[in-house]
Amino acid sequence: MEHMEEKRRLMVEALEERPPEALLREPLDYIFADHFRQRMLCNLLDAMVSEDERDLALSRHILAFLRRDFGLHVLDEELDLFPVLLERALPEDRMEDVVSELCAEHSSDKLDADELCRALDAPEKQGRGWKGLFTRFAANERRHLIVENAIVIPMARIRLEPDDLTRIGRHMAERRGITFPENVEGSAR
Ligand SMILES: [Fe+2]
Ligand SMILES: [Fe+2]
């Protein structure tokens, strides 16, 4: 029991803590770290489904993550990572199909995410369908993360140039209202 509580505490901590700002100099690592947080989100949603009672404190943590960071991540990919990757990829990389599939998933996940926020915000108004919604969102999100981690990020590591990465990192910093970490000690760029 204690072990389960500790596990949950660590997952909530991962949701609450953004990756370190210095990681914006390595935006692919930042995006990868955000994917880890999203996996924790999926685990927490599954945990809520398996419990009979709605955990209101946990609902608030999940809601804060969805409202604060989830949308920013989608913008990082759609406005920065994906367009640059499409520009740099070679025809044989066949990135167009992968990226257009991922963008379609972003659109459908956004609808589910909005519904999820409403369900978390006002559990008393939520009907019996919430478990199905939470399970579907987590399952779709996990599949999405597998494609991004296994195909998109490794390909971006091969094809993107150092200047592309700096530009992407700058945009991600702007999007979060933070100063891009220009000179991090020990950094090569
Ligand atoms: Fe992603
Ligand atoms: Fe994505």
Short mmCIF file of N, CA and C and ligand atoms in Angstrom, two decimals:
data_model
loop_
_atom_site.label_atom_id
_atom_site.label_comp_id
_atom_site.label_asym_id
_atom_site.label_seq_id
_atom_site.Cartn_x
_atom_site.Cartn_y
_atom_site.Cartn_z
N MET A 1 0.83 -1.21 0.00
CA MET A 1 0.00 0.00 0.00
C MET A 1 0.87 1.26 0.00
N GLU A 2 1.86 1.22 0.95
CA GLU A 2 2.78 2.35 1.04
C GLU A 2 3.54 2.53 -0.27
N HIS A 3 3.92 1.38 -0.85
CA HIS A 3 4.66 1.39 -2.11
C HIS A 3 3.81 2.05 -3.21
N MET A 4 2.52 1.72 -3.25
CA MET A 4 1.62 2.29 -4.26
C MET A 4 1.50 3.81 -4.08
N GLU A 5 1.41 4.23 -2.83
CA GLU A 5 1.28 5.67 -2.57
C GLU A 5 2.54 6.42 -2.99
N GLU A 6 3.68 5.80 -2.72
CA GLU A 6 4.95 6.42 -3.11
C GLU A 6 5.04 6.52 -4.64
N LYS A 7 4.61 5.45 -5.29
CA LYS A 7 4.63 5.44 -6.75
C LYS A 7 3.75 6.57 -7.31
N ARG A 8 2.58 6.69 -6.71
CA ARG A 8 1.66 7.72 -7.17
C ARG A 8 2.23 9.12 -6.91
N ARG A 9 2.87 9.27 -5.76
CA ARG A 9 3.45 10.58 -5.43
C ARG A 9 4.51 10.96 -6.48
N LEU A 10 5.32 9.98 -6.88
CA LEU A 10 6.37 10.26 -7.87
C LEU A 10 5.76 10.60 -9.23
N MET A 11 4.67 9.92 -9.56
CA MET A 11 4.02 10.21 -10.86
C MET A 11 3.43 11.62 -10.86
N VAL A 12 2.82 12.01 -9.74
CA VAL A 12 2.25 13.35 -9.64
C VAL A 12 3.38 14.40 -9.72
N GLU A 13 4.49 14.09 -9.06
CA GLU A 13 5.64 15.00 -9.09
C GLU A 13 6.12 15.21 -10.52
N ALA A 14 6.18 14.10 -11.28
CA ALA A 14 6.62 14.19 -12.68
C ALA A 14 5.66 15.07 -13.49
N LEU A 15 4.39 14.98 -13.19
CA LEU A 15 3.40 15.82 -13.90
C LEU A 15 3.62 17.29 -13.59
N GLU A 16 3.92 17.56 -12.34
CA GLU A 16 4.00 18.96 -11.90
C GLU A 16 5.28 19.64 -12.32
N GLU A 17 6.35 18.85 -12.46
CA GLU A 17 7.66 19.45 -12.73
C GLU A 17 7.98 19.49 -14.20
N ARG A 18 8.12 20.70 -14.72
CA ARG A 18 8.57 20.80 -16.11
C ARG A 18 10.03 20.36 -16.22
N PRO A 19 10.44 19.91 -17.40
CA PRO A 19 11.87 19.59 -17.57
C PRO A 19 12.70 20.85 -17.28
N PRO A 20 13.98 20.70 -16.90
CA PRO A 20 14.79 21.88 -16.59
C PRO A 20 14.90 22.80 -17.81
N GLU A 21 14.92 24.11 -17.54
CA GLU A 21 14.96 25.08 -18.65
C GLU A 21 16.21 24.91 -19.51
N ALA A 22 17.32 24.49 -18.89
CA ALA A 22 18.58 24.31 -19.66
C ALA A 22 18.39 23.29 -20.79
N LEU A 23 17.42 22.39 -20.62
CA LEU A 23 17.19 21.35 -21.62
C LEU A 23 16.60 21.93 -22.92
N LEU A 24 16.18 23.18 -22.88
CA LEU A 24 15.67 23.81 -24.11
C LEU A 24 16.78 23.95 -25.15
N ARG A 25 18.01 23.86 -24.72
CA ARG A 25 19.11 23.85 -25.69
C ARG A 25 19.17 22.52 -26.43
N GLU A 26 18.52 21.54 -25.88
CA GLU A 26 18.43 20.22 -26.53
C GLU A 26 16.94 19.90 -26.65
N PRO A 27 16.25 20.61 -27.55
CA PRO A 27 14.78 20.53 -27.55
C PRO A 27 14.22 19.12 -27.76
N LEU A 28 14.97 18.26 -28.46
CA LEU A 28 14.45 16.89 -28.64
C LEU A 28 14.44 16.15 -27.30
N ASP A 29 15.42 16.45 -26.47
CA ASP A 29 15.44 15.84 -25.13
C ASP A 29 14.31 16.41 -24.27
N TYR A 30 14.04 17.70 -24.45
CA TYR A 30 12.94 18.33 -23.70
C TYR A 30 11.61 17.67 -24.09
N ILE A 31 11.41 17.49 -25.40
CA ILE A 31 10.17 16.86 -25.88
C ILE A 31 10.08 15.42 -25.37
N PHE A 32 11.21 14.72 -25.38
CA PHE A 32 11.24 13.35 -24.87
C PHE A 32 10.88 13.32 -23.38
N ALA A 33 11.39 14.29 -22.65
CA ALA A 33 11.08 14.37 -21.20
C ALA A 33 9.58 14.66 -21.00
N ASP A 34 9.01 15.51 -21.86
CA ASP A 34 7.57 15.76 -21.78
C ASP A 34 6.77 14.49 -22.08
N HIS A 35 7.30 13.65 -22.97
CA HIS A 35 6.61 12.38 -23.26
C HIS A 35 6.57 11.49 -22.03
N PHE A 36 7.65 11.53 -21.25
CA PHE A 36 7.65 10.75 -20.00
C PHE A 36 6.54 11.25 -19.08
N ARG A 37 6.39 12.57 -19.01
CA ARG A 37 5.32 13.12 -18.15
C ARG A 37 3.95 12.67 -18.66
N GLN A 38 3.81 12.62 -19.98
CA GLN A 38 2.52 12.19 -20.54
C GLN A 38 2.25 10.71 -20.25
N ARG A 39 3.32 9.92 -20.20
CA ARG A 39 3.12 8.51 -19.83
C ARG A 39 2.64 8.41 -18.39
N MET A 40 3.17 9.29 -17.53
CA MET A 40 2.71 9.31 -16.13
C MET A 40 1.24 9.72 -16.08
N LEU A 41 0.86 10.67 -16.94
CA LEU A 41 -0.55 11.07 -17.02
C LEU A 41 -1.43 9.86 -17.34
N CYS A 42 -1.01 9.07 -18.33
CA CYS A 42 -1.78 7.88 -18.72
C CYS A 42 -1.90 6.91 -17.54
N ASN A 43 -0.80 6.70 -16.83
CA ASN A 43 -0.83 5.78 -15.68
C ASN A 43 -1.79 6.28 -14.61
N LEU A 44 -1.78 7.59 -14.39
CA LEU A 44 -2.65 8.15 -13.35
C LEU A 44 -4.12 8.06 -13.76
N LEU A 45 -4.39 8.27 -15.05
CA LEU A 45 -5.77 8.13 -15.53
C LEU A 45 -6.24 6.68 -15.35
N ASP A 46 -5.37 5.74 -15.69
CA ASP A 46 -5.73 4.32 -15.51
C ASP A 46 -5.97 4.02 -14.03
N ALA A 47 -5.14 4.61 -13.16
CA ALA A 47 -5.31 4.37 -11.72
C ALA A 47 -6.67 4.89 -11.26
N MET A 48 -7.08 6.05 -11.78
CA MET A 48 -8.38 6.58 -11.38
C MET A 48 -9.52 5.67 -11.82
N VAL A 49 -9.35 5.10 -13.03
CA VAL A 49 -10.39 4.21 -13.55
C VAL A 49 -10.51 2.96 -12.68
N SER A 50 -9.36 2.46 -12.22
CA SER A 50 -9.39 1.21 -11.46
C SER A 50 -9.90 1.41 -10.02
N GLU A 51 -10.01 2.68 -9.61
CA GLU A 51 -10.52 2.94 -8.26
C GLU A 51 -12.00 3.30 -8.34
N ASP A 52 -12.71 2.99 -7.33
CA ASP A 52 -14.15 3.31 -7.36
C ASP A 52 -14.40 4.78 -7.05
N GLU A 53 -13.50 5.34 -6.26
CA GLU A 53 -13.71 6.72 -5.83
C GLU A 53 -12.89 7.68 -6.67
N ARG A 54 -13.45 8.83 -6.96
CA ARG A 54 -12.66 9.83 -7.67
C ARG A 54 -11.78 10.56 -6.67
N ASP A 55 -10.49 10.62 -6.97
CA ASP A 55 -9.53 11.30 -6.11
C ASP A 55 -9.48 12.77 -6.55
N LEU A 56 -10.05 13.64 -5.73
CA LEU A 56 -10.19 15.04 -6.15
C LEU A 56 -8.84 15.76 -6.24
N ALA A 57 -7.94 15.43 -5.31
CA ALA A 57 -6.62 16.09 -5.34
C ALA A 57 -5.88 15.67 -6.62
N LEU A 58 -5.96 14.40 -6.95
CA LEU A 58 -5.31 13.91 -8.17
C LEU A 58 -5.96 14.55 -9.41
N SER A 59 -7.27 14.68 -9.38
CA SER A 59 -7.96 15.34 -10.50
C SER A 59 -7.40 16.73 -10.73
N ARG A 60 -7.16 17.45 -9.65
CA ARG A 60 -6.64 18.82 -9.78
C ARG A 60 -5.24 18.83 -10.39
N HIS A 61 -4.40 17.88 -9.98
CA HIS A 61 -3.04 17.81 -10.55
C HIS A 61 -3.10 17.52 -12.05
N ILE A 62 -3.96 16.59 -12.41
CA ILE A 62 -4.06 16.21 -13.83
C ILE A 62 -4.61 17.37 -14.65
N LEU A 63 -5.60 18.02 -14.10
CA LEU A 63 -6.20 19.17 -14.78
C LEU A 63 -5.17 20.27 -15.00
N ALA A 64 -4.37 20.54 -13.98
CA ALA A 64 -3.35 21.59 -14.10
C ALA A 64 -2.36 21.24 -15.21
N PHE A 65 -1.97 19.97 -15.29
CA PHE A 65 -1.04 19.55 -16.34
C PHE A 65 -1.67 19.70 -17.72
N LEU A 66 -2.91 19.26 -17.84
CA LEU A 66 -3.58 19.33 -19.15
C LEU A 66 -3.73 20.79 -19.58
N ARG A 67 -4.06 21.66 -18.64
CA ARG A 67 -4.29 23.07 -19.00
C ARG A 67 -3.00 23.83 -19.22
N ARG A 68 -1.96 23.46 -18.50
CA ARG A 68 -0.74 24.27 -18.55
C ARG A 68 0.25 23.76 -19.61
N ASP A 69 0.48 22.48 -19.64
CA ASP A 69 1.59 21.97 -20.44
C ASP A 69 1.23 21.10 -21.64
N PHE A 70 0.10 20.46 -21.58
CA PHE A 70 -0.23 19.50 -22.65
C PHE A 70 -0.37 20.21 -24.01
N GLY A 71 -1.09 21.31 -24.02
CA GLY A 71 -1.31 22.06 -25.27
C GLY A 71 -0.01 22.65 -25.81
N LEU A 72 0.85 23.10 -24.90
CA LEU A 72 2.14 23.68 -25.33
C LEU A 72 2.96 22.63 -26.08
N HIS A 73 2.91 21.41 -25.56
CA HIS A 73 3.68 20.33 -26.18
C HIS A 73 3.19 20.06 -27.62
N VAL A 74 1.88 20.06 -27.79
CA VAL A 74 1.34 19.83 -29.14
C VAL A 74 1.80 20.96 -30.08
N LEU A 75 1.83 22.19 -29.57
CA LEU A 75 2.30 23.31 -30.39
C LEU A 75 3.79 23.16 -30.71
N ASP A 76 4.58 22.70 -29.73
CA ASP A 76 6.02 22.46 -29.99
C ASP A 76 6.19 21.54 -31.19
N GLU A 77 5.34 20.53 -31.24
CA GLU A 77 5.47 19.55 -32.33
C GLU A 77 4.90 20.11 -33.63
N GLU A 78 3.70 20.66 -33.56
CA GLU A 78 3.04 21.05 -34.82
C GLU A 78 3.64 22.31 -35.44
N LEU A 79 4.11 23.24 -34.62
CA LEU A 79 4.63 24.49 -35.17
C LEU A 79 6.14 24.46 -35.38
N ASP A 80 6.82 23.59 -34.67
CA ASP A 80 8.28 23.59 -34.76
C ASP A 80 8.87 22.25 -35.22
N LEU A 81 8.73 21.23 -34.39
CA LEU A 81 9.42 19.98 -34.72
C LEU A 81 8.97 19.38 -36.06
N PHE A 82 7.67 19.22 -36.24
CA PHE A 82 7.19 18.52 -37.45
C PHE A 82 7.56 19.28 -38.74
N PRO A 83 7.29 20.61 -38.80
CA PRO A 83 7.64 21.30 -40.05
C PRO A 83 9.13 21.22 -40.38
N VAL A 84 9.98 21.36 -39.37
CA VAL A 84 11.42 21.31 -39.64
C VAL A 84 11.83 19.90 -40.07
N LEU A 85 11.22 18.92 -39.42
CA LEU A 85 11.54 17.54 -39.78
C LEU A 85 11.13 17.25 -41.23
N LEU A 86 9.95 17.74 -41.62
CA LEU A 86 9.50 17.51 -43.00
C LEU A 86 10.43 18.19 -44.00
N GLU A 87 10.94 19.34 -43.60
CA GLU A 87 11.85 20.08 -44.47
C GLU A 87 13.18 19.32 -44.64
N ARG A 88 13.66 18.73 -43.56
CA ARG A 88 14.98 18.08 -43.59
C ARG A 88 14.95 16.61 -44.02
N ALA A 89 13.80 15.96 -43.85
CA ALA A 89 13.74 14.51 -44.12
C ALA A 89 13.94 14.24 -45.61
N LEU A 90 14.48 13.09 -45.91
CA LEU A 90 14.64 12.66 -47.30
C LEU A 90 13.38 11.91 -47.72
N PRO A 91 13.11 11.86 -49.04
CA PRO A 91 11.88 11.17 -49.47
C PRO A 91 11.79 9.75 -48.92
N GLU A 92 12.93 9.06 -48.87
CA GLU A 92 12.87 7.66 -48.41
C GLU A 92 12.59 7.54 -46.90
N ASP A 93 12.67 8.65 -46.18
CA ASP A 93 12.32 8.60 -44.75
C ASP A 93 10.80 8.45 -44.57
N ARG A 94 10.05 8.83 -45.59
CA ARG A 94 8.57 8.72 -45.58
C ARG A 94 7.96 9.34 -44.33
N MET A 95 8.40 10.55 -44.05
CA MET A 95 7.91 11.21 -42.84
C MET A 95 6.53 11.86 -43.02
N GLU A 96 6.16 12.16 -44.28
CA GLU A 96 4.87 12.85 -44.50
C GLU A 96 3.71 12.09 -43.89
N ASP A 97 3.66 10.78 -44.20
CA ASP A 97 2.52 9.98 -43.72
C ASP A 97 2.51 9.92 -42.19
N VAL A 98 3.69 9.73 -41.62
CA VAL A 98 3.78 9.61 -40.15
C VAL A 98 3.30 10.91 -39.51
N VAL A 99 3.82 12.04 -40.02
CA VAL A 99 3.48 13.33 -39.42
C VAL A 99 2.01 13.66 -39.62
N SER A 100 1.46 13.36 -40.80
CA SER A 100 0.04 13.72 -40.99
C SER A 100 -0.85 12.85 -40.11
N GLU A 101 -0.46 11.61 -39.88
CA GLU A 101 -1.22 10.74 -38.96
C GLU A 101 -1.16 11.31 -37.53
N LEU A 102 0.02 11.74 -37.13
CA LEU A 102 0.18 12.28 -35.76
C LEU A 102 -0.63 13.57 -35.59
N CYS A 103 -0.67 14.40 -36.63
CA CYS A 103 -1.45 15.65 -36.54
C CYS A 103 -2.94 15.34 -36.44
N ALA A 104 -3.39 14.32 -37.19
CA ALA A 104 -4.81 13.93 -37.10
C ALA A 104 -5.11 13.44 -35.68
N GLU A 105 -4.17 12.72 -35.09
CA GLU A 105 -4.37 12.24 -33.72
C GLU A 105 -4.40 13.41 -32.73
N HIS A 106 -3.56 14.42 -32.98
CA HIS A 106 -3.60 15.60 -32.10
C HIS A 106 -5.00 16.20 -32.09
N SER A 107 -5.62 16.28 -33.29
CA SER A 107 -6.95 16.90 -33.37
C SER A 107 -7.98 16.08 -32.60
N SER A 108 -7.95 14.75 -32.79
CA SER A 108 -8.96 13.95 -32.09
C SER A 108 -8.68 13.88 -30.59
N ASP A 109 -7.39 13.85 -30.22
CA ASP A 109 -7.05 13.84 -28.79
C ASP A 109 -7.44 15.14 -28.12
N LYS A 110 -7.40 16.23 -28.89
CA LYS A 110 -7.76 17.55 -28.32
C LYS A 110 -9.23 17.52 -27.88
N LEU A 111 -10.09 16.91 -28.70
CA LEU A 111 -11.51 16.82 -28.34
C LEU A 111 -11.67 16.02 -27.05
N ASP A 112 -10.95 14.87 -26.99
CA ASP A 112 -11.01 14.05 -25.77
C ASP A 112 -10.42 14.79 -24.57
N ALA A 113 -9.33 15.54 -24.82
CA ALA A 113 -8.67 16.27 -23.72
C ALA A 113 -9.62 17.34 -23.16
N ASP A 114 -10.36 18.00 -24.05
CA ASP A 114 -11.33 19.02 -23.57
C ASP A 114 -12.40 18.37 -22.72
N GLU A 115 -12.86 17.21 -23.19
CA GLU A 115 -13.91 16.51 -22.44
C GLU A 115 -13.36 16.01 -21.09
N LEU A 116 -12.11 15.55 -21.16
CA LEU A 116 -11.43 15.09 -19.94
C LEU A 116 -11.34 16.23 -18.92
N CYS A 117 -10.98 17.42 -19.39
CA CYS A 117 -10.89 18.58 -18.48
C CYS A 117 -12.25 18.86 -17.85
N ARG A 118 -13.29 18.79 -18.65
CA ARG A 118 -14.63 19.05 -18.08
C ARG A 118 -14.97 18.00 -17.03
N ALA A 119 -14.61 16.75 -17.31
CA ALA A 119 -14.91 15.66 -16.36
C ALA A 119 -14.12 15.83 -15.07
N LEU A 120 -12.88 16.29 -15.19
CA LEU A 120 -12.03 16.44 -14.00
C LEU A 120 -12.44 17.67 -13.19
N ASP A 121 -12.90 18.69 -13.93
CA ASP A 121 -13.26 19.95 -13.30
C ASP A 121 -14.55 19.84 -12.49
N ALA A 122 -15.48 19.07 -12.99
CA ALA A 122 -16.78 18.97 -12.32
C ALA A 122 -17.22 17.51 -12.27
N PRO A 123 -16.54 16.70 -11.44
CA PRO A 123 -16.85 15.26 -11.42
C PRO A 123 -18.31 14.97 -11.06
N GLU A 124 -18.91 15.89 -10.32
CA GLU A 124 -20.31 15.64 -9.89
C GLU A 124 -21.27 15.71 -11.09
N LYS A 125 -20.83 16.45 -12.12
CA LYS A 125 -21.71 16.57 -13.29
C LYS A 125 -21.44 15.48 -14.32
N GLN A 126 -20.37 14.73 -14.08
CA GLN A 126 -19.97 13.74 -15.07
C GLN A 126 -20.83 12.47 -14.97
N GLY A 127 -21.28 12.02 -16.10
CA GLY A 127 -22.10 10.81 -16.12
C GLY A 127 -21.26 9.56 -15.96
N ARG A 128 -21.82 8.44 -16.32
CA ARG A 128 -21.12 7.17 -16.09
C ARG A 128 -20.04 6.89 -17.12
N GLY A 129 -20.02 7.71 -18.18
CA GLY A 129 -19.09 7.42 -19.28
C GLY A 129 -17.65 7.82 -19.02
N TRP A 130 -17.37 8.40 -17.84
CA TRP A 130 -16.02 8.95 -17.65
C TRP A 130 -14.93 7.89 -17.71
N LYS A 131 -15.23 6.69 -17.24
CA LYS A 131 -14.19 5.66 -17.24
C LYS A 131 -13.78 5.32 -18.68
N GLY A 132 -14.78 5.23 -19.55
CA GLY A 132 -14.50 4.93 -20.95
C GLY A 132 -13.65 6.03 -21.58
N LEU A 133 -13.98 7.26 -21.25
CA LEU A 133 -13.24 8.41 -21.78
C LEU A 133 -11.78 8.38 -21.30
N PHE A 134 -11.57 8.17 -19.99
CA PHE A 134 -10.22 8.16 -19.44
C PHE A 134 -9.39 7.03 -20.07
N THR A 135 -10.03 5.85 -20.19
CA THR A 135 -9.31 4.69 -20.74
C THR A 135 -8.94 4.93 -22.20
N ARG A 136 -9.89 5.48 -22.96
CA ARG A 136 -9.64 5.73 -24.39
C ARG A 136 -8.52 6.76 -24.57
N PHE A 137 -8.58 7.82 -23.80
CA PHE A 137 -7.56 8.86 -23.91
C PHE A 137 -6.18 8.28 -23.61
N ALA A 138 -6.07 7.51 -22.52
CA ALA A 138 -4.78 6.94 -22.13
C ALA A 138 -4.26 5.98 -23.20
N ALA A 139 -5.14 5.16 -23.73
CA ALA A 139 -4.70 4.17 -24.74
C ALA A 139 -4.23 4.88 -26.01
N ASN A 140 -5.00 5.86 -26.47
CA ASN A 140 -4.62 6.59 -27.68
C ASN A 140 -3.30 7.33 -27.48
N GLU A 141 -3.18 7.93 -26.32
CA GLU A 141 -1.98 8.71 -26.02
C GLU A 141 -0.74 7.80 -25.99
N ARG A 142 -0.87 6.63 -25.41
CA ARG A 142 0.28 5.71 -25.35
C ARG A 142 0.73 5.30 -26.75
N ARG A 143 -0.24 5.02 -27.62
CA ARG A 143 0.12 4.63 -29.00
C ARG A 143 0.85 5.79 -29.69
N HIS A 144 0.31 6.98 -29.49
CA HIS A 144 0.87 8.19 -30.08
C HIS A 144 2.33 8.39 -29.61
N LEU A 145 2.55 8.19 -28.33
CA LEU A 145 3.89 8.37 -27.76
C LEU A 145 4.88 7.35 -28.32
N ILE A 146 4.39 6.14 -28.56
CA ILE A 146 5.28 5.11 -29.10
C ILE A 146 5.79 5.55 -30.48
N VAL A 147 4.89 6.05 -31.32
CA VAL A 147 5.30 6.47 -32.67
C VAL A 147 6.27 7.65 -32.58
N GLU A 148 5.96 8.61 -31.72
CA GLU A 148 6.84 9.78 -31.63
C GLU A 148 8.22 9.41 -31.07
N ASN A 149 8.23 8.56 -30.06
CA ASN A 149 9.53 8.20 -29.45
C ASN A 149 10.33 7.24 -30.33
N ALA A 150 9.63 6.37 -31.05
CA ALA A 150 10.35 5.33 -31.80
C ALA A 150 10.70 5.77 -33.21
N ILE A 151 9.92 6.69 -33.77
CA ILE A 151 10.16 7.06 -35.18
C ILE A 151 10.56 8.54 -35.32
N VAL A 152 9.73 9.42 -34.76
CA VAL A 152 9.92 10.85 -35.04
C VAL A 152 11.20 11.40 -34.38
N ILE A 153 11.36 11.14 -33.09
CA ILE A 153 12.53 11.72 -32.41
C ILE A 153 13.84 11.13 -32.94
N PRO A 154 13.93 9.80 -33.10
CA PRO A 154 15.19 9.28 -33.67
C PRO A 154 15.50 9.86 -35.06
N MET A 155 14.46 10.02 -35.89
CA MET A 155 14.70 10.58 -37.23
C MET A 155 15.13 12.04 -37.12
N ALA A 156 14.50 12.78 -36.21
CA ALA A 156 14.89 14.18 -36.02
C ALA A 156 16.35 14.27 -35.54
N ARG A 157 16.76 13.34 -34.72
CA ARG A 157 18.16 13.37 -34.23
C ARG A 157 19.13 13.20 -35.39
N ILE A 158 18.71 12.44 -36.39
CA ILE A 158 19.59 12.21 -37.54
C ILE A 158 19.56 13.40 -38.50
N ARG A 159 18.35 13.92 -38.79
CA ARG A 159 18.21 14.88 -39.88
C ARG A 159 18.35 16.36 -39.49
N LEU A 160 17.99 16.73 -38.26
CA LEU A 160 18.00 18.15 -37.93
C LEU A 160 19.43 18.67 -37.73
N GLU A 161 19.61 19.92 -38.14
CA GLU A 161 20.90 20.58 -38.01
C GLU A 161 20.96 21.30 -36.66
N PRO A 162 22.19 21.58 -36.18
CA PRO A 162 22.31 22.32 -34.91
C PRO A 162 21.49 23.63 -34.89
N ASP A 163 21.49 24.37 -36.02
CA ASP A 163 20.73 25.62 -36.05
C ASP A 163 19.23 25.37 -35.94
N ASP A 164 18.76 24.27 -36.53
CA ASP A 164 17.33 23.92 -36.41
C ASP A 164 16.99 23.74 -34.93
N LEU A 165 17.85 23.03 -34.23
CA LEU A 165 17.58 22.72 -32.82
C LEU A 165 17.56 23.99 -31.98
N THR A 166 18.50 24.88 -32.27
CA THR A 166 18.53 26.14 -31.50
C THR A 166 17.26 26.94 -31.76
N ARG A 167 16.83 26.98 -33.03
CA ARG A 167 15.62 27.73 -33.38
C ARG A 167 14.40 27.12 -32.68
N ILE A 168 14.29 25.80 -32.72
CA ILE A 168 13.16 25.13 -32.07
C ILE A 168 13.17 25.41 -30.56
N GLY A 169 14.36 25.32 -29.96
CA GLY A 169 14.48 25.57 -28.52
C GLY A 169 14.07 27.00 -28.16
N ARG A 170 14.47 27.95 -29.00
CA ARG A 170 14.08 29.36 -28.76
C ARG A 170 12.57 29.52 -28.80
N HIS A 171 11.95 28.93 -29.81
CA HIS A 171 10.49 29.04 -29.92
C HIS A 171 9.80 28.40 -28.72
N MET A 172 10.33 27.27 -28.28
CA MET A 172 9.71 26.59 -27.12
C MET A 172 9.85 27.44 -25.86
N ALA A 173 10.99 28.11 -25.73
CA ALA A 173 11.19 29.00 -24.57
C ALA A 173 10.19 30.16 -24.64
N GLU A 174 10.07 30.78 -25.83
CA GLU A 174 9.12 31.90 -26.00
C GLU A 174 7.71 31.47 -25.65
N ARG A 175 7.36 30.30 -26.13
CA ARG A 175 6.01 29.76 -25.90
C ARG A 175 5.72 29.63 -24.40
N ARG A 176 6.77 29.38 -23.63
CA ARG A 176 6.60 29.20 -22.18
C ARG A 176 6.90 30.47 -21.40
N GLY A 177 7.20 31.55 -22.13
CA GLY A 177 7.48 32.82 -21.46
C GLY A 177 8.76 32.78 -20.64
N ILE A 178 9.75 31.98 -21.10
CA ILE A 178 11.01 31.95 -20.37
C ILE A 178 12.16 32.33 -21.30
N THR A 179 13.26 32.75 -20.70
CA THR A 179 14.40 33.19 -21.48
C THR A 179 15.18 31.96 -21.96
N PHE A 180 15.51 31.97 -23.23
CA PHE A 180 16.28 30.85 -23.78
C PHE A 180 17.65 30.80 -23.09
N PRO A 181 18.06 29.63 -22.61
CA PRO A 181 19.35 29.54 -21.90
C PRO A 181 20.51 29.61 -22.90
N GLU A 182 21.00 30.84 -23.11
CA GLU A 182 22.02 31.07 -24.15
C GLU A 182 23.32 30.33 -23.87
N ASN A 183 23.86 30.56 -22.70
CA ASN A 183 25.18 30.00 -22.41
C ASN A 183 25.14 29.13 -21.17
N VAL A 184 24.94 27.88 -21.43
CA VAL A 184 24.94 26.96 -20.31
C VAL A 184 26.36 26.42 -20.18
N GLU A 185 26.87 26.47 -18.99
CA GLU A 185 28.25 26.01 -18.76
C GLU A 185 28.43 24.58 -19.26
N GLY A 186 29.49 24.40 -20.00
CA GLY A 186 29.79 23.04 -20.44
C GLY A 186 29.09 22.68 -21.74
N SER A 187 28.23 23.59 -22.26
CA SER A 187 27.52 23.27 -23.50
C SER A 187 28.40 23.58 -24.69
N ALA A 188 28.27 22.79 -25.74
CA ALA A 188 29.10 22.97 -26.92
C ALA A 188 28.59 24.10 -27.81
N ARG A 189 27.29 24.43 -27.70
CA ARG A 189 26.74 25.45 -28.60
C ARG A 189 26.56 26.78 -27.91
FE FE B 1 4.56 14.37 -28.35
FE FE B 2 2.23 14.49 -30.45
#
